[in-house]
Amino acid sequence: MTVTMAEVLDFIGQLPDAIEVSKVQEASARRLRAIDKEAFAGLVAGHKARINESLRPALLRGLTGTVQERNRTGSRAGFLLDEESTRILRATRATDCRANPSTASPRT
């Protein structure tokens, strides 16, 4: 039997107290961690990759480079931009700073 999202939301809306709602929240957090783990499984240090469209800030989207080592928890990985993406990022930042001087970083 398939449960629809509307049925799930209705069920949550009928829970009697915060304790029961928090149990749903904890189950959701566990599922999100599992989804993240599955998504990260394909990211291997040394592989070439492209930054996807959901990353913020948006100016990094579509840039390419090499996946670096993950952090201790495995929730994040470093990313070394290739030369072409570095050039694109520099040009984007320079254009942004000329258009909006308040975004420029102070030089020390």
PDB file of C-alpha atoms in Angstrom:
ATOM      1  CA  MET A   1       0.000   0.000   0.000  1.00  0.00           C
ATOM      2  CA  THR A   2       1.402   3.374  -1.034  1.00  0.00           C
ATOM      3  CA  VAL A   3       0.981   6.312   1.327  1.00  0.00           C
ATOM      4  CA  THR A   4       0.614   9.735  -0.258  1.00  0.00           C
ATOM      5  CA  MET A   5       2.359  12.861   0.976  1.00  0.00           C
ATOM      6  CA  ALA A   6      -1.045  14.373   1.752  1.00  0.00           C
ATOM      7  CA  GLU A   7      -1.798  11.415   4.028  1.00  0.00           C
ATOM      8  CA  VAL A   8       1.560  11.776   5.780  1.00  0.00           C
ATOM      9  CA  LEU A   9       1.015  15.485   6.355  1.00  0.00           C
ATOM     10  CA  ASP A  10      -2.515  14.865   7.582  1.00  0.00           C
ATOM     11  CA  PHE A  11      -1.213  12.199   9.991  1.00  0.00           C
ATOM     12  CA  ILE A  12       1.428  14.577  11.367  1.00  0.00           C
ATOM     13  CA  GLY A  13      -1.185  17.309  11.718  1.00  0.00           C
ATOM     14  CA  GLN A  14      -3.280  15.025  13.910  1.00  0.00           C
ATOM     15  CA  LEU A  15      -0.514  14.049  16.331  1.00  0.00           C
ATOM     16  CA  PRO A  16      -1.573  14.865  19.883  1.00  0.00           C
ATOM     17  CA  ASP A  17       1.537  16.549  21.283  1.00  0.00           C
ATOM     18  CA  ALA A  18       5.059  17.823  20.741  1.00  0.00           C
ATOM     19  CA  ILE A  19       6.626  14.538  21.861  1.00  0.00           C
ATOM     20  CA  GLU A  20       4.922  12.638  19.056  1.00  0.00           C
ATOM     21  CA  VAL A  21       5.786  15.329  16.498  1.00  0.00           C
ATOM     22  CA  SER A  22       9.424  15.238  17.645  1.00  0.00           C
ATOM     23  CA  LYS A  23       9.508  11.487  16.956  1.00  0.00           C
ATOM     24  CA  VAL A  24       8.479  12.193  13.360  1.00  0.00           C
ATOM     25  CA  GLN A  25      11.103  14.930  13.169  1.00  0.00           C
ATOM     26  CA  GLU A  26      13.819  12.556  14.428  1.00  0.00           C
ATOM     27  CA  ALA A  27      12.789   9.910  11.886  1.00  0.00           C
ATOM     28  CA  SER A  28      12.932  12.545   9.130  1.00  0.00           C
ATOM     29  CA  ALA A  29      16.418  13.614  10.230  1.00  0.00           C
ATOM     30  CA  ARG A  30      17.609   9.977  10.141  1.00  0.00           C
ATOM     31  CA  ARG A  31      16.225   9.578   6.628  1.00  0.00           C
ATOM     32  CA  LEU A  32      17.889  12.804   5.451  1.00  0.00           C
ATOM     33  CA  ARG A  33      21.241  11.594   6.815  1.00  0.00           C
ATOM     34  CA  ALA A  34      20.802   8.303   4.937  1.00  0.00           C
ATOM     35  CA  ILE A  35      19.963  10.163   1.716  1.00  0.00           C
ATOM     36  CA  ASP A  36      23.055  12.360   2.146  1.00  0.00           C
ATOM     37  CA  LYS A  37      25.208   9.298   2.762  1.00  0.00           C
ATOM     38  CA  GLU A  38      23.914   7.667  -0.421  1.00  0.00           C
ATOM     39  CA  ALA A  39      24.534  10.852  -2.410  1.00  0.00           C
ATOM     40  CA  PHE A  40      28.090  11.171  -1.070  1.00  0.00           C
ATOM     41  CA  ALA A  41      28.927   7.526  -1.829  1.00  0.00           C
ATOM     42  CA  GLY A  42      29.816   8.442  -5.412  1.00  0.00           C
ATOM     43  CA  LEU A  43      32.108  11.298  -4.387  1.00  0.00           C
ATOM     44  CA  VAL A  44      35.614   9.913  -4.265  1.00  0.00           C
ATOM     45  CA  ALA A  45      38.708  12.029  -3.619  1.00  0.00           C
ATOM     46  CA  GLY A  46      40.594  12.622  -6.836  1.00  0.00           C
ATOM     47  CA  HIS A  47      37.567  12.370  -9.145  1.00  0.00           C
ATOM     48  CA  LYS A  48      36.618  15.225 -11.449  1.00  0.00           C
ATOM     49  CA  ALA A  49      33.218  16.765 -10.740  1.00  0.00           C
ATOM     50  CA  ARG A  50      30.914  19.692 -11.501  1.00  0.00           C
ATOM     51  CA  ILE A  51      29.218  21.736  -8.764  1.00  0.00           C
ATOM     52  CA  ASN A  52      25.453  21.214  -9.040  1.00  0.00           C
ATOM     53  CA  GLU A  53      22.695  23.788  -9.307  1.00  0.00           C
ATOM     54  CA  SER A  54      21.637  23.638  -5.653  1.00  0.00           C
ATOM     55  CA  LEU A  55      24.877  24.959  -4.140  1.00  0.00           C
ATOM     56  CA  ARG A  56      25.026  28.429  -2.634  1.00  0.00           C
ATOM     57  CA  PRO A  57      26.394  30.888  -3.405  1.00  0.00           C
ATOM     58  CA  ALA A  58      25.034  30.655  -6.931  1.00  0.00           C
ATOM     59  CA  LEU A  59      28.236  31.955  -8.513  1.00  0.00           C
ATOM     60  CA  LEU A  60      29.868  28.551  -7.802  1.00  0.00           C
ATOM     61  CA  ARG A  61      27.211  26.579  -9.689  1.00  0.00           C
ATOM     62  CA  GLY A  62      28.485  24.755 -12.761  1.00  0.00           C
ATOM     63  CA  LEU A  63      32.165  25.176 -11.924  1.00  0.00           C
ATOM     64  CA  THR A  64      34.392  22.120 -12.281  1.00  0.00           C
ATOM     65  CA  GLY A  65      37.323  20.696 -10.380  1.00  0.00           C
ATOM     66  CA  THR A  66      38.594  17.786  -8.343  1.00  0.00           C
ATOM     67  CA  VAL A  67      36.970  16.289  -5.249  1.00  0.00           C
ATOM     68  CA  GLN A  68      39.293  16.455  -2.232  1.00  0.00           C
ATOM     69  CA  GLU A  69      39.221  14.535   1.059  1.00  0.00           C
ATOM     70  CA  ARG A  70      36.084  14.485   3.191  1.00  0.00           C
ATOM     71  CA  ASN A  71      35.849  15.937   6.673  1.00  0.00           C
ATOM     72  CA  ARG A  72      35.897  13.661   9.738  1.00  0.00           C
ATOM     73  CA  THR A  73      32.143  13.085   9.714  1.00  0.00           C
ATOM     74  CA  GLY A  74      32.002  12.496   5.960  1.00  0.00           C
ATOM     75  CA  SER A  75      29.322  15.149   5.574  1.00  0.00           C
ATOM     76  CA  ARG A  76      31.421  17.488   3.411  1.00  0.00           C
ATOM     77  CA  ALA A  77      34.253  17.229   0.950  1.00  0.00           C
ATOM     78  CA  GLY A  78      36.792  19.750  -0.244  1.00  0.00           C
ATOM     79  CA  PHE A  79      36.695  20.838  -3.878  1.00  0.00           C
ATOM     80  CA  LEU A  80      39.682  22.180  -5.813  1.00  0.00           C
ATOM     81  CA  LEU A  81      38.608  24.261  -8.795  1.00  0.00           C
ATOM     82  CA  ASP A  82      40.362  23.635 -12.099  1.00  0.00           C
ATOM     83  CA  GLU A  83      42.113  26.510 -13.904  1.00  0.00           C
ATOM     84  CA  GLU A  84      39.186  27.341 -16.204  1.00  0.00           C
ATOM     85  CA  SER A  85      36.692  27.494 -13.326  1.00  0.00           C
ATOM     86  CA  THR A  86      39.125  29.603 -11.297  1.00  0.00           C
ATOM     87  CA  ARG A  87      39.377  32.031 -14.228  1.00  0.00           C
ATOM     88  CA  ILE A  88      35.565  32.164 -14.526  1.00  0.00           C
ATOM     89  CA  LEU A  89      35.182  32.757 -10.777  1.00  0.00           C
ATOM     90  CA  ARG A  90      37.760  35.558 -10.795  1.00  0.00           C
ATOM     91  CA  ALA A  91      36.041  37.240 -13.745  1.00  0.00           C
ATOM     92  CA  THR A  92      32.644  36.898 -12.067  1.00  0.00           C
ATOM     93  CA  ARG A  93      33.912  38.353  -8.794  1.00  0.00           C
ATOM     94  CA  ALA A  94      35.642  41.237 -10.599  1.00  0.00           C
ATOM     95  CA  THR A  95      32.436  42.074 -12.492  1.00  0.00           C
ATOM     96  CA  ASP A  96      30.383  41.801  -9.293  1.00  0.00           C
ATOM     97  CA  CYS A  97      32.755  44.102  -7.395  1.00  0.00           C
ATOM     98  CA  ARG A  98      32.687  46.742 -10.159  1.00  0.00           C
ATOM     99  CA  ALA A  99      28.881  46.632 -10.296  1.00  0.00           C
ATOM    100  CA  ASN A 100      28.515  46.709  -6.502  1.00  0.00           C
ATOM    101  CA  PRO A 101      31.584  48.154  -4.740  1.00  0.00           C
ATOM    102  CA  SER A 102      30.164  47.229  -1.328  1.00  0.00           C
ATOM    103  CA  THR A 103      30.874  43.543  -2.123  1.00  0.00           C
ATOM    104  CA  ALA A 104      34.575  44.131  -2.650  1.00  0.00           C
ATOM    105  CA  SER A 105      36.899  42.675  -0.076  1.00  0.00           C
ATOM    106  CA  PRO A 106      39.199  45.184   1.624  1.00  0.00           C
ATOM    107  CA  ARG A 107      42.826  44.783   0.632  1.00  0.00           C
ATOM    108  CA  THR A 108      45.333  44.433   3.435  1.00  0.00           C
TER     109      THR A 108
END
